[in-house]
Amino acid sequence: MNAPGLKRFFVLAVAFCAFVKSPNVFAASDLDNFSRETMLRDLARNCIVPSYQRLASKCRALTNAVGQLVATPNDDTFNAARDAWVAASLAASATRCAQVGPMSQPEFGPTFYFWQVMPKTIENKIASATIIDQSLIEDLGAATKGLFAAEYLLYGSAGGPNAPTGKIQPPHDLMIAPEAKRRRDYLF
């Protein structure tokens, strides 16, 4: 073990020993008052509920930012939508660890966690004459909607719309251009 690693190990070992030796840690009265029901209620109140509240707030902010991008496509609204996507994604990741609540349900989970996005299907829907509305989006599979589909639209990928020609346009240009209204509608 190298010197910094050994030092870190020693500091953690001393801190652990001090924690365990402390008279207030694991006191008999704490064990006597322990209740699984209280622990689970506190876990829900102090961890799970705030996590879902944060996720709801970040998802609202993402929806608002994308709405602004659709209404006024420019550099500022594009970057704001990307920043809001990052915040919503981080909030979803923090909520995922609990594996309880709506995120653990089959009808909601894939919206946040289905990572195998199908860019070709998304691009075909955007290029088609089909009206892009809520009913179309609801009928799409998990691989073409949700956070990771939004990531594809906001950040692009090597498999983007112009990949066969080798001239991949940056997602910025694909979202800001006046002719990109259908792409923005799909994102919204």
XYZ file of N, CA and C in Angstrom, residues 5-184:
540
model
N -2.298 6.025 0.574
C -3.313 5.018 0.864
C -3.229 4.542 2.301
N -2.006 4.347 2.800
C -1.792 3.911 4.178
C -2.269 4.989 5.151
N -1.959 6.230 4.824
C -2.384 7.338 5.684
C -3.916 7.411 5.738
N -4.565 7.284 4.574
C -6.023 7.327 4.514
C -6.618 6.175 5.335
N -6.055 4.988 5.200
C -6.523 3.824 5.954
C -6.388 4.071 7.455
N -5.253 4.617 7.878
C -5.013 4.874 9.293
C -6.015 5.890 9.842
N -6.253 6.958 9.085
C -7.200 7.991 9.521
C -8.604 7.394 9.641
N -9.021 6.601 8.658
C -10.343 5.975 8.724
C -10.443 4.988 9.883
N -9.387 4.229 10.148
C -9.395 3.267 11.254
C -9.524 3.989 12.594
N -8.794 5.084 12.763
C -8.867 5.856 14.008
C -10.259 6.456 14.171
N -10.812 6.995 13.089
C -12.148 7.591 13.157
C -13.194 6.534 13.498
N -13.095 5.356 12.915
C -14.039 4.284 13.202
C -13.956 3.859 14.664
N -12.715 3.704 15.169
C -12.545 3.303 16.571
C -13.119 4.360 17.514
N -12.876 5.620 17.203
C -13.413 6.692 18.039
C -14.936 6.684 18.003
N -15.497 6.424 16.848
C -16.952 6.370 16.698
C -17.541 5.234 17.530
N -16.946 4.062 17.436
C -17.465 2.902 18.156
C -17.266 3.044 19.656
N -16.169 3.644 20.085
C -15.861 3.786 21.510
C -16.653 4.916 22.167
N -17.230 5.782 21.357
C -17.980 6.903 21.901
C -19.124 6.375 22.772
N -19.335 6.960 23.955
C -20.382 6.474 24.855
C -21.791 6.673 24.299
N -21.977 7.606 23.340
C -23.315 7.879 22.818
C -23.693 6.989 21.638
N -22.720 6.278 21.084
C -22.996 5.433 19.937
C -23.425 4.059 20.429
N -24.493 3.562 19.886
C -25.021 2.255 20.237
C -25.315 2.124 21.725
N -25.774 3.187 22.322
C -26.126 3.126 23.743
C -27.321 2.188 23.918
N -27.393 1.554 25.067
C -28.462 0.596 25.346
C -29.828 1.245 25.190
N -29.953 2.507 25.592
C -31.249 3.168 25.496
C -31.672 3.315 24.032
N -30.707 3.521 23.119
C -31.044 3.611 21.706
C -31.588 2.288 21.199
N -30.975 1.213 21.620
C -31.422 -0.102 21.174
C -32.775 -0.453 21.781
N -33.009 -0.023 23.002
C -34.288 -0.293 23.645
C -35.422 0.459 22.957
N -35.114 1.659 22.434
C -36.131 2.488 21.793
C -36.231 2.246 20.290
N -35.414 1.349 19.769
C -35.416 1.097 18.332
C -36.719 0.428 17.908
N -37.242 0.910 16.804
C -38.444 0.321 16.232
C -38.278 0.327 14.717
N -38.510 -0.797 14.123
C -38.385 -0.895 12.665
C -39.364 0.069 12.003
N -40.555 0.153 12.551
C -41.572 1.045 11.999
C -41.093 2.503 12.014
N -40.506 2.928 13.134
C -39.996 4.292 13.239
C -38.852 4.517 12.266
N -37.961 3.530 12.160
C -36.836 3.652 11.242
C -37.335 3.817 9.804
N -38.298 2.993 9.395
C -38.807 3.066 8.029
C -39.562 4.375 7.787
N -40.315 4.828 8.772
C -41.019 6.104 8.639
C -40.022 7.249 8.479
N -38.963 7.243 9.299
C -37.938 8.281 9.195
C -37.197 8.212 7.866
N -36.927 7.007 7.408
C -36.254 6.833 6.113
C -37.128 7.412 5.003
N -38.403 7.114 5.047
C -39.316 7.646 4.033
C -39.399 9.171 4.121
N -39.582 9.688 5.330
C -39.754 11.125 5.526
C -38.482 11.905 5.212
N -37.323 11.384 5.598
C -36.073 12.133 5.482
C -35.282 11.849 4.213
N -35.568 10.733 3.538
C -34.775 10.380 2.353
C -35.634 10.221 1.097
N -36.611 9.347 1.174
C -37.363 8.993 -0.032
C -38.266 10.133 -0.500
N -39.062 10.690 0.390
C -39.973 11.773 -0.001
C -39.194 12.983 -0.525
N -38.146 13.454 0.158
C -37.385 14.581 -0.405
C -36.764 14.260 -1.767
N -36.369 13.005 -1.952
C -35.800 12.609 -3.236
C -36.831 12.732 -4.354
N -38.042 12.274 -4.101
C -39.105 12.393 -5.105
C -39.520 13.852 -5.311
N -39.510 14.646 -4.255
C -39.835 16.067 -4.403
C -38.784 16.764 -5.269
N -37.530 16.430 -5.044
C -36.440 17.007 -5.845
C -36.586 16.567 -7.303
N -36.892 15.286 -7.522
C -37.079 14.780 -8.884
C -38.236 15.500 -9.576
N -39.345 15.651 -8.887
C -40.502 16.348 -9.474
C -40.140 17.784 -9.842
N -39.417 18.449 -8.974
C -39.003 19.826 -9.232
C -38.079 19.904 -10.447
N -37.123 19.001 -10.533
C -36.165 19.013 -11.654
C -36.856 18.637 -12.963
N -37.825 17.725 -12.908
C -38.569 17.366 -14.117
C -39.444 18.527 -14.588
N -40.048 19.259 -13.644
C -40.813 20.461 -14.011
C -39.898 21.488 -14.667
N -38.706 21.660 -14.093
C -37.749 22.614 -14.655
C -37.320 22.183 -16.061
N -37.132 20.876 -16.265
C -36.779 20.377 -17.599
C -37.923 20.638 -18.582
N -39.149 20.350 -18.181
C -40.302 20.601 -19.041
C -40.386 22.079 -19.396
N -40.190 22.945 -18.423
C -40.241 24.388 -18.678
C -39.112 24.828 -19.607
N -37.909 24.297 -19.383
C -36.762 24.669 -20.223
C -36.963 24.198 -21.662
N -37.486 22.993 -21.843
C -37.750 22.491 -23.193
C -38.865 23.317 -23.837
N -39.871 23.696 -23.054
C -40.932 24.561 -23.567
C -40.377 25.886 -24.059
N -39.436 26.433 -23.323
C -38.789 27.676 -23.755
C -37.982 27.463 -25.039
N -37.305 26.323 -25.134
C -36.537 26.007 -26.351
C -37.470 25.884 -27.548
N -38.608 25.252 -27.369
C -39.568 25.101 -28.463
C -40.118 26.470 -28.873
N -40.436 27.292 -27.899
C -41.017 28.608 -28.178
C -40.002 29.584 -28.767
N -38.781 29.549 -28.247
C -37.748 30.492 -28.666
C -36.414 29.763 -28.830
N -36.213 29.096 -29.951
C -34.969 28.338 -30.134
C -33.765 29.262 -30.339
N -32.882 29.267 -29.368
C -31.636 30.021 -29.479
C -30.594 29.371 -28.564
N -29.397 29.923 -28.558
C -28.314 29.336 -27.759
C -28.667 29.257 -26.281
N -29.254 30.312 -25.752
C -29.561 30.348 -24.320
C -30.589 29.293 -23.930
N -31.676 29.191 -24.707
C -32.705 28.211 -24.356
C -32.219 26.782 -24.592
N -31.362 26.596 -25.606
C -30.787 25.275 -25.857
C -29.907 24.855 -24.680
N -29.028 25.738 -24.240
C -28.143 25.420 -23.109
C -28.927 25.252 -21.809
N -29.969 26.041 -21.629
C -30.806 25.894 -20.425
C -31.499 24.529 -20.424
N -31.964 24.079 -21.581
C -32.608 22.758 -21.666
C -31.600 21.652 -21.354
N -30.383 21.802 -21.840
C -29.351 20.795 -21.554
C -29.014 20.780 -20.063
N -28.881 21.948 -19.470
C -28.589 22.016 -18.031
C -29.730 21.396 -17.216
N -30.958 21.674 -17.632
C -32.119 21.115 -16.922
C -32.161 19.593 -17.084
N -31.747 19.093 -18.257
C -31.699 17.641 -18.455
C -30.710 17.008 -17.477
N -29.543 17.612 -17.328
C -28.534 17.074 -16.408
C -29.095 17.041 -14.984
N -29.730 18.119 -14.566
C -30.284 18.177 -13.210
C -31.368 17.107 -13.010
N -32.238 16.919 -14.001
C -33.293 15.899 -13.889
C -32.693 14.498 -13.878
N -31.678 14.293 -14.678
C -31.032 12.979 -14.719
C -30.361 12.644 -13.396
N -29.689 13.615 -12.807
C -29.049 13.396 -11.503
C -30.102 13.129 -10.420
N -31.200 13.854 -10.460
C -32.268 13.630 -9.480
C -32.881 12.239 -9.655
N -33.047 11.794 -10.893
C -33.587 10.455 -11.147
C -32.619 9.388 -10.641
N -31.337 9.612 -10.831
C -30.341 8.648 -10.352
C -30.343 8.563 -8.830
N -30.508 9.692 -8.177
C -30.545 9.694 -6.715
C -31.791 8.993 -6.192
N -32.881 9.088 -6.915
C -34.137 8.465 -6.507
C -34.117 6.960 -6.764
N -33.395 6.556 -7.770
C -33.356 5.148 -8.169
C -32.890 4.216 -7.054
N -31.981 4.679 -6.218
C -31.399 3.798 -5.195
C -32.440 3.276 -4.209
N -33.515 3.985 -4.005
C -34.524 3.554 -3.031
C -35.330 2.358 -3.529
N -35.529 2.250 -4.833
C -36.302 1.158 -5.425
C -37.698 1.027 -4.814
N -38.293 2.145 -4.461
C -39.666 2.176 -3.961
C -40.393 3.337 -4.615
N -41.693 3.304 -4.542
C -42.489 4.398 -5.072
C -42.710 4.269 -6.566
N -43.161 5.334 -7.186
C -43.503 5.290 -8.601
C -42.351 4.841 -9.516
N -41.135 5.200 -9.178
C -39.998 4.851 -10.033
C -39.773 3.347 -10.107
N -40.268 2.603 -9.162
C -40.096 1.151 -9.184
C -41.222 0.460 -9.938
N -42.217 1.213 -10.383
C -43.359 0.653 -11.091
C -43.052 0.525 -12.585
N -43.496 -0.547 -13.217
C -43.187 -0.778 -14.634
C -43.649 0.338 -15.576
N -44.730 1.018 -15.233
C -45.222 2.055 -16.139
C -44.425 3.364 -16.048
N -43.665 3.577 -14.979
C -42.891 4.809 -14.831
C -41.384 4.599 -14.953
N -40.881 3.532 -14.434
C -39.437 3.276 -14.404
C -38.740 3.416 -15.742
N -39.262 2.790 -16.822
C -38.567 2.888 -18.106
C -38.440 4.317 -18.634
N -39.349 5.199 -18.245
C -39.244 6.593 -18.680
C -37.946 7.219 -18.200
N -37.475 6.772 -17.054
C -36.268 7.343 -16.486
C -35.026 6.496 -16.702
N -35.188 5.192 -16.823
C -34.018 4.322 -16.783
C -33.747 3.512 -18.035
N -34.608 3.584 -19.030
C -34.379 2.777 -20.219
C -33.296 3.452 -21.044
N -32.136 2.878 -21.057
C -30.965 3.534 -21.649
C -30.722 3.152 -23.092
N -31.332 2.112 -23.599
C -31.038 1.656 -24.945
C -31.913 2.416 -25.944
N -31.552 3.648 -26.184
C -32.313 4.516 -27.073
C -32.108 4.061 -28.516
N -33.145 4.207 -29.313
C -33.081 3.824 -30.722
C -33.157 5.077 -31.591
N -31.996 5.706 -31.854
C -31.985 6.952 -32.633
C -32.659 6.837 -33.996
N -32.475 5.713 -34.673
C -33.069 5.565 -36.006
C -34.600 5.652 -35.940
N -35.199 5.043 -34.925
C -36.653 5.103 -34.760
C -37.095 6.533 -34.457
N -36.338 7.209 -33.595
C -36.655 8.608 -33.279
C -36.573 9.456 -34.536
N -35.492 9.297 -35.288
C -35.309 10.091 -36.519
C -36.395 9.779 -37.544
N -36.809 8.510 -37.648
C -37.886 8.154 -38.584
C -39.201 8.816 -38.191
N -39.494 8.886 -36.894
C -40.724 9.553 -36.439
C -40.664 11.051 -36.730
N -39.499 11.638 -36.516
C -39.342 13.077 -36.779
C -39.485 13.357 -38.278
N -38.930 12.489 -39.112
C -38.972 12.684 -40.563
C -40.327 12.335 -41.183
N -41.137 11.581 -40.475
C -42.431 11.149 -41.031
C -43.429 12.302 -41.042
N -44.555 12.051 -41.682
C -45.628 13.054 -41.723
C -46.569 12.925 -40.537
N -46.319 11.946 -39.668
C -47.174 11.727 -38.499
C -47.165 12.956 -37.602
N -48.331 13.327 -37.126
C -48.420 14.465 -36.212
C -47.755 14.083 -34.892
N -46.865 14.945 -34.449
C -46.179 14.694 -33.181
C -47.011 15.333 -32.078
N -47.680 14.479 -31.319
C -48.493 14.949 -30.209
C -48.381 13.945 -29.060
N -49.102 14.213 -28.003
C -49.014 13.377 -26.801
C -49.416 11.928 -27.076
N -50.418 11.719 -27.915
C -50.850 10.341 -28.184
C -49.768 9.562 -28.933
N -49.047 10.207 -29.836
C -47.938 9.532 -30.522
C -46.860 9.135 -29.519
N -46.491 10.063 -28.672
C -45.437 9.804 -27.691
C -45.854 8.678 -26.743
N -47.108 8.682 -26.312
C -47.586 7.622 -25.410
C -47.527 6.252 -26.060
N -47.737 6.198 -27.386
C -47.715 4.920 -28.100
C -46.303 4.419 -28.395
N -45.327 5.297 -28.294
C -43.946 4.891 -28.572
C -43.421 3.991 -27.464
N -42.482 3.165 -27.799
C -41.864 2.290 -26.806
C -40.851 3.043 -25.965
N -40.376 2.386 -24.921
C -39.431 2.995 -23.979
C -38.136 3.422 -24.659
N -37.786 2.803 -25.772
C -36.520 3.115 -26.449
C -36.576 4.415 -27.233
N -37.733 5.057 -27.292
C -37.862 6.272 -28.089
C -38.452 7.453 -27.319
N -38.534 7.311 -26.011
C -39.034 8.426 -25.201
C -38.373 8.371 -23.832
N -38.563 9.408 -23.055
C -37.994 9.442 -21.713
C -36.702 10.254 -21.644
N -36.049 10.175 -20.506
C -34.841 10.971 -20.275
C -33.729 10.670 -21.275
N -33.541 9.406 -21.617
C -32.424 9.083 -22.498
C -32.720 9.437 -23.945
N -33.973 9.426 -24.347
C -34.328 9.923 -25.670
C -34.115 11.436 -25.713
N -34.465 12.116 -24.624
C -34.207 13.565 -24.546
C -32.706 13.827 -24.590
N -31.936 12.979 -23.945
C -30.473 13.126 -23.995
C -29.986 13.018 -25.435
N -30.491 12.036 -26.157
C -30.097 11.880 -27.560
C -30.409 13.152 -28.348
N -31.609 13.714 -28.152
C -31.991 14.901 -28.907
C -31.191 16.139 -28.503
N -30.853 16.246 -27.230
C -30.125 17.424 -26.757
C -28.603 17.315 -26.908
N -28.089 16.100 -26.876
C -26.638 15.917 -26.902
C -26.138 15.176 -28.134
N -27.028 14.501 -28.862
C -26.632 13.786 -30.062
C -25.904 12.490 -29.762
N -25.496 11.815 -30.831
C -24.715 10.592 -30.710
C -24.044 10.332 -32.038
N -23.125 9.392 -32.036
C -22.423 9.046 -33.271
C -23.383 8.469 -34.303
N -24.536 8.027 -33.861
C -25.527 7.469 -34.780
C -26.589 8.473 -35.161
N -26.230 9.743 -35.222
C -27.191 10.801 -35.515
C -27.733 10.735 -36.927
N -28.582 11.673 -37.285
C -29.291 11.609 -38.561
C -28.389 11.630 -39.784
N -27.241 12.237 -39.694
C -26.350 12.320 -40.854
C -25.162 11.369 -40.747
N -25.227 10.419 -39.846
C -24.102 9.500 -39.632
C -23.675 8.758 -40.892
N -24.605 8.292 -41.746
C -24.162 7.545 -42.923
C -23.248 8.364 -43.842
N -23.418 9.681 -43.874
C -22.575 10.507 -44.738
C -21.286 10.914 -44.042
N -21.216 10.671 -42.747
C -20.025 11.079 -42.003
C -20.047 12.539 -41.626
N -21.124 13.245 -41.940
C -21.240 14.667 -41.632
C -22.278 14.841 -40.531
N -21.900 14.513 -39.331
C -22.839 14.588 -38.215
C -22.974 16.043 -37.776
N -24.185 16.551 -37.837
C -24.421 17.914 -37.375
C -24.475 17.925 -35.855
N -23.946 18.962 -35.237
C -24.069 19.059 -33.775
C -25.535 19.177 -33.381
N -25.912 18.607 -32.231
C -27.321 18.687 -31.813
C -27.802 20.127 -31.689
N -26.896 21.030 -31.377
C -27.255 22.442 -31.285
C -27.876 22.906 -32.600
N -27.208 22.626 -33.707
C -27.708 23.052 -35.012
C -29.020 22.366 -35.359
N -29.145 21.103 -34.958
C -30.360 20.350 -35.259
C -31.557 20.855 -34.459
N -31.326 21.462 -33.306
C -32.436 21.933 -32.473
C -32.772 23.400 -32.711
N -31.786 24.201 -33.068
C -31.988 25.647 -33.191
C -32.513 26.044 -34.569
N -32.164 25.295 -35.581
C -32.533 25.655 -36.955
C -34.053 25.801 -37.101
N -34.482 26.779 -37.912
C -35.928 26.976 -38.102
C -36.637 25.717 -38.620
N -35.957 24.928 -39.452
C -36.576 23.717 -39.997
C -36.591 22.556 -38.999
N -36.117 22.791 -37.770
C -36.051 21.740 -36.746
C -37.276 21.734 -35.835
N -38.360 22.369 -36.269
C -39.545 22.449 -35.416
C -40.061 21.068 -35.012
N -40.088 20.115 -35.935
C -40.575 18.771 -35.591
C -39.675 18.113 -34.543
N -38.384 18.344 -34.646
C -37.446 17.784 -33.654
C -37.736 18.392 -32.286
N -37.954 19.687 -32.227
C -38.266 20.341 -30.951
C -39.627 19.865 -30.432
